[in-house]
PDB file of C-alpha atoms in Angstrom:
ATOM      1  CA  MET A   1      25.435  52.488   2.011  1.00 66.00           C
ATOM      2  CA  TRP A   2      26.111  56.071   2.515  1.00 78.00           C
ATOM      3  CA  LEU A   3      23.426  56.919  -0.205  1.00 83.00           C
ATOM      4  CA  MET A   4      20.673  55.347   2.207  1.00 78.00           C
ATOM      5  CA  ILE A   5      21.776  57.458   5.124  1.00 84.00           C
ATOM      6  CA  ILE A   6      22.122  60.326   3.101  1.00 90.00           C
ATOM      7  CA  PHE A   7      18.741  59.987   1.842  1.00 88.00           C
ATOM      8  CA  LEU A   8      17.082  59.077   5.230  1.00 85.00           C
ATOM      9  CA  GLY A   9      18.551  62.196   6.660  1.00 91.00           C
ATOM     10  CA  LEU A  10      17.353  64.467   3.668  1.00 93.00           C
ATOM     11  CA  GLY A  11      13.697  62.913   4.360  1.00 88.00           C
ATOM     12  CA  ILE A  12      13.878  63.575   7.963  1.00 89.00           C
ATOM     13  CA  GLY A  13      15.014  66.975   7.364  1.00 92.00           C
ATOM     14  CA  LEU A  14      12.190  67.832   4.675  1.00 90.00           C
ATOM     15  CA  GLY A  15       9.722  66.305   7.119  1.00 85.00           C
ATOM     16  CA  LEU A  16      10.781  68.517  10.033  1.00 88.00           C
ATOM     17  CA  LEU A  17      10.811  71.411   7.854  1.00 90.00           C
ATOM     18  CA  SER A  18       7.407  71.031   6.274  1.00 87.00           C
ATOM     19  CA  ASP A  19       4.153  72.141   7.750  1.00 84.00           C
ATOM     20  CA  PHE A  20       2.447  68.859   6.413  1.00 79.00           C
ATOM     21  CA  SER A  21      -0.077  66.642   8.942  1.00 82.00           C
ATOM     22  CA  ILE A  22      -1.570  63.632   8.591  1.00 81.00           C
ATOM     23  CA  PRO A  23      -5.023  62.689   9.193  1.00 86.00           C
ATOM     24  CA  ALA A  24      -5.446  60.704  12.679  1.00 85.00           C
ATOM     25  CA  LEU A  25      -7.341  58.181  10.382  1.00 83.00           C
ATOM     26  CA  TYR A  26      -4.201  57.392   8.449  1.00 85.00           C
ATOM     27  CA  SER A  27      -1.855  57.644  11.475  1.00 84.00           C
ATOM     28  CA  ASN A  28      -1.705  53.507  11.652  1.00 84.00           C
ATOM     29  CA  TYR A  29      -1.141  53.204   8.206  1.00 86.00           C
ATOM     30  CA  LEU A  30       1.818  55.734   8.154  1.00 86.00           C
ATOM     31  CA  SER A  31       3.628  54.515  11.501  1.00 86.00           C
ATOM     32  CA  LEU A  32       3.527  51.087  10.557  1.00 87.00           C
ATOM     33  CA  ALA A  33       4.864  51.976   6.568  1.00 87.00           C
ATOM     34  CA  ILE A  34       7.791  54.029   8.472  1.00 88.00           C
ATOM     35  CA  LEU A  35       8.524  51.008  10.775  1.00 89.00           C
ATOM     36  CA  ALA A  36       8.695  48.700   7.697  1.00 89.00           C
ATOM     37  CA  ALA A  37      10.801  51.114   6.058  1.00 88.00           C
ATOM     38  CA  PHE A  38      13.239  51.325   8.744  1.00 89.00           C
ATOM     39  CA  ASP A  39      13.445  47.617   9.138  1.00 90.00           C
ATOM     40  CA  THR A  40      14.109  47.416   5.411  1.00 90.00           C
ATOM     41  CA  LEU A  41      16.912  50.214   5.756  1.00 89.00           C
ATOM     42  CA  LEU A  42      18.323  48.271   8.644  1.00 91.00           C
ATOM     43  CA  GLY A  43      18.303  44.785   6.894  1.00 91.00           C
ATOM     44  CA  GLY A  44      20.085  46.620   3.875  1.00 91.00           C
ATOM     45  CA  ILE A  45      22.901  47.874   6.202  1.00 90.00           C
ATOM     46  CA  ARG A  46      23.270  44.636   8.010  1.00 91.00           C
ATOM     47  CA  ALA A  47      23.473  42.918   4.417  1.00 92.00           C
ATOM     48  CA  HIS A  48      26.177  45.475   3.362  1.00 91.00           C
ATOM     49  CA  PHE A  49      28.343  44.629   6.480  1.00 88.00           C
ATOM     50  CA  GLU A  50      27.764  40.818   5.654  1.00 90.00           C
ATOM     51  CA  HIS A  51      28.909  41.404   2.085  1.00 90.00           C
ATOM     52  CA  VAL A  52      25.606  39.917   0.565  1.00 93.00           C
ATOM     53  CA  PHE A  53      23.918  43.058  -0.420  1.00 90.00           C
ATOM     54  CA  ASN A  54      21.575  42.934  -3.152  1.00 92.00           C
ATOM     55  CA  GLN A  55      20.040  46.112  -4.523  1.00 91.00           C
ATOM     56  CA  PHE A  56      17.141  44.261  -6.253  1.00 93.00           C
ATOM     57  CA  ILE A  57      16.335  42.302  -3.196  1.00 91.00           C
ATOM     58  CA  PHE A  58      16.674  45.704  -0.974  1.00 91.00           C
ATOM     59  CA  VAL A  59      14.064  47.483  -3.453  1.00 92.00           C
ATOM     60  CA  THR A  60      11.788  44.822  -3.789  1.00 93.00           C
ATOM     61  CA  GLY A  61      11.774  43.961   0.085  1.00 89.00           C
ATOM     62  CA  PHE A  62      11.446  47.982   0.852  1.00 90.00           C
ATOM     63  CA  PHE A  63       7.917  47.923  -1.288  1.00 92.00           C
ATOM     64  CA  PHE A  64       6.728  44.489  -0.304  1.00 91.00           C
ATOM     65  CA  ASN A  65       7.251  45.161   3.413  1.00 87.00           C
ATOM     66  CA  ILE A  66       5.462  48.589   3.258  1.00 88.00           C
ATOM     67  CA  THR A  67       2.686  46.964   1.157  1.00 90.00           C
ATOM     68  CA  LEU A  68       2.405  43.938   3.506  1.00 86.00           C
ATOM     69  CA  ALA A  69       2.186  46.394   6.571  1.00 85.00           C
ATOM     70  CA  ILE A  70      -0.474  48.538   5.177  1.00 86.00           C
ATOM     71  CA  PHE A  71      -2.529  45.598   4.091  1.00 88.00           C
ATOM     72  CA  LEU A  72      -2.423  44.145   7.378  1.00 85.00           C
ATOM     73  CA  THR A  73      -3.634  47.357   9.180  1.00 86.00           C
ATOM     74  CA  PHE A  74      -6.156  47.646   6.454  1.00 89.00           C
ATOM     75  CA  ILE A  75      -7.521  44.118   6.868  1.00 90.00           C
ATOM     76  CA  GLY A  76      -7.696  44.465  10.714  1.00 87.00           C
ATOM     77  CA  ALA A  77      -9.540  47.970  10.433  1.00 87.00           C
ATOM     78  CA  GLN A  78     -12.203  46.208   8.150  1.00 90.00           C
ATOM     79  CA  LEU A  79     -12.363  43.273  10.710  1.00 89.00           C
ATOM     80  CA  GLY A  80     -12.353  45.548  13.778  1.00 87.00           C
ATOM     81  CA  VAL A  81      -9.329  43.833  15.064  1.00 86.00           C
ATOM     82  CA  ASP A  82      -5.863  45.598  15.839  1.00 84.00           C
ATOM     83  CA  LEU A  83      -4.198  43.349  13.374  1.00 81.00           C
ATOM     84  CA  TYR A  84      -1.440  46.087  12.845  1.00 82.00           C
ATOM     85  CA  LEU A  85      -0.163  45.226  16.233  1.00 85.00           C
ATOM     86  CA  ALA A  86       1.271  41.963  14.774  1.00 84.00           C
ATOM     87  CA  ALA A  87       3.043  43.809  12.050  1.00 83.00           C
ATOM     88  CA  VAL A  88       4.632  46.294  14.780  1.00 87.00           C
ATOM     89  CA  PHE A  89       5.566  43.188  17.004  1.00 89.00           C
ATOM     90  CA  ALA A  90       7.175  41.739  13.581  1.00 87.00           C
ATOM     91  CA  PHE A  91       9.042  44.591  12.525  1.00 87.00           C
ATOM     92  CA  GLY A  92      10.094  45.901  16.100  1.00 89.00           C
ATOM     93  CA  TRP A  93      11.574  42.434  16.632  1.00 92.00           C
ATOM     94  CA  ARG A  94      13.544  42.576  13.241  1.00 92.00           C
ATOM     95  CA  LEU A  95      14.795  46.008  13.950  1.00 92.00           C
ATOM     96  CA  PHE A  96      16.056  45.347  17.448  1.00 93.00           C
ATOM     97  CA  GLN A  97      17.775  41.854  15.901  1.00 94.00           C
ATOM     98  CA  ASN A  98      19.408  43.958  12.793  1.00 93.00           C
ATOM     99  CA  ILE A  99      20.570  46.641  15.399  1.00 94.00           C
ATOM    100  CA  ALA A 100      22.345  44.344  17.576  1.00 94.00           C
ATOM    101  CA  ILE A 101      23.963  42.281  14.534  1.00 93.00           C
ATOM    102  CA  ILE A 102      25.152  45.855  13.086  1.00 92.00           C
ATOM    103  CA  ARG A 103      26.519  46.703  16.355  1.00 94.00           C
ATOM    104  CA  ARG A 104      28.408  43.546  16.540  1.00 93.00           C
ATOM    105  CA  ARG A 105      29.779  43.904  13.080  1.00 91.00           C
ATOM    106  CA  ILE A 106      30.928  47.401  13.933  1.00 91.00           C
ATOM    107  CA  LEU A 107      32.803  46.543  17.137  1.00 93.00           C
ATOM    108  CA  ASP A 108      34.336  43.578  15.287  1.00 91.00           C
ATOM    109  CA  ARG A 109      35.543  45.624  12.783  1.00 89.00           C
ATOM    110  CA  TRP A 110      36.904  48.247  15.289  1.00 90.00           C
ATOM    111  CA  GLN A 111      38.732  45.523  17.445  1.00 91.00           C
ATOM    112  CA  GLN A 112      40.243  44.056  14.435  1.00 89.00           C
ATOM    113  CA  GLN A 113      41.542  47.341  13.123  1.00 87.00           C
ATOM    114  CA  LYS A 114      42.893  48.012  16.648  1.00 85.00           C
ATOM    115  CA  THR A 115      44.359  44.480  16.765  1.00 84.00           C
ATOM    116  CA  LEU A 116      46.352  44.942  13.378  1.00 81.00           C
ATOM    117  CA  LYS A 117      47.454  48.510  14.463  1.00 80.00           C
ATOM    118  CA  LYS A 118      49.173  46.926  17.525  1.00 78.00           C
ATOM    119  CA  LYS A 119      50.556  43.990  15.356  1.00 76.00           C
ATOM    120  CA  SER A 120      51.814  46.566  12.931  1.00 75.00           C
ATOM    121  CA  GLN A 121      53.485  48.573  15.672  1.00 72.00           C
ATOM    122  CA  SER A 122      54.987  45.649  17.430  1.00 70.00           C
ATOM    123  CA  THR A 123      56.349  44.630  14.015  1.00 69.00           C
ATOM    124  CA  LEU A 124      58.057  48.056  13.361  1.00 61.00           C
ATOM    125  CA  SER A 125      59.539  47.743  16.897  1.00 65.00           C
ATOM    126  CA  ILE A 126      61.026  44.623  16.493  1.00 62.00           C
ATOM    127  CA  GLU A 127      62.471  45.688  12.791  1.00 60.00           C
ATOM    128  CA  LYS A 128      63.852  48.773  14.608  1.00 61.00           C
ATOM    129  CA  SER A 129      65.564  46.832  16.981  1.00 64.00           C
ATOM    130  CA  LYS A 130      67.021  44.551  14.788  1.00 62.00           C
ATOM    131  CA  LEU A 131      68.261  47.535  12.720  1.00 59.00           C
ATOM    132  CA  ILE A 132      69.820  48.668  16.025  1.00 63.00           C
ATOM    133  CA  ASP A 133      71.628  45.573  17.013  1.00 59.00           C
ATOM    134  CA  LYS A 134      73.335  45.549  13.449  1.00 57.00           C
TER     135      LYS A 134
END
């Protein structure tokens, strides 16, 4: 999981440091590809938290989502319809769902650790009182 976050940070850093511009003609394609990539990244993080992460599914899903998003944008441009908006809606919906689930998993783990810490502290205090009573 940390490898994905490291490379995401590296990619963002290189993007901000470079003087590379995308022509306006391709802005819809790139924005949708980035949205699809974020959707896949958050889906991978969610799968990691649920202990069902599969690297093959992650990589194939990454390329399939990007390809599908670009294809929808291309078909929509050829037809004169803003078909990419359907992909923006779908990927945006999934992004918010994955973020909500990841947030819940993190908070659940944090609360479990907090509860375990309290239990271990109370167990130690009980054991100390037993030793003192003897």
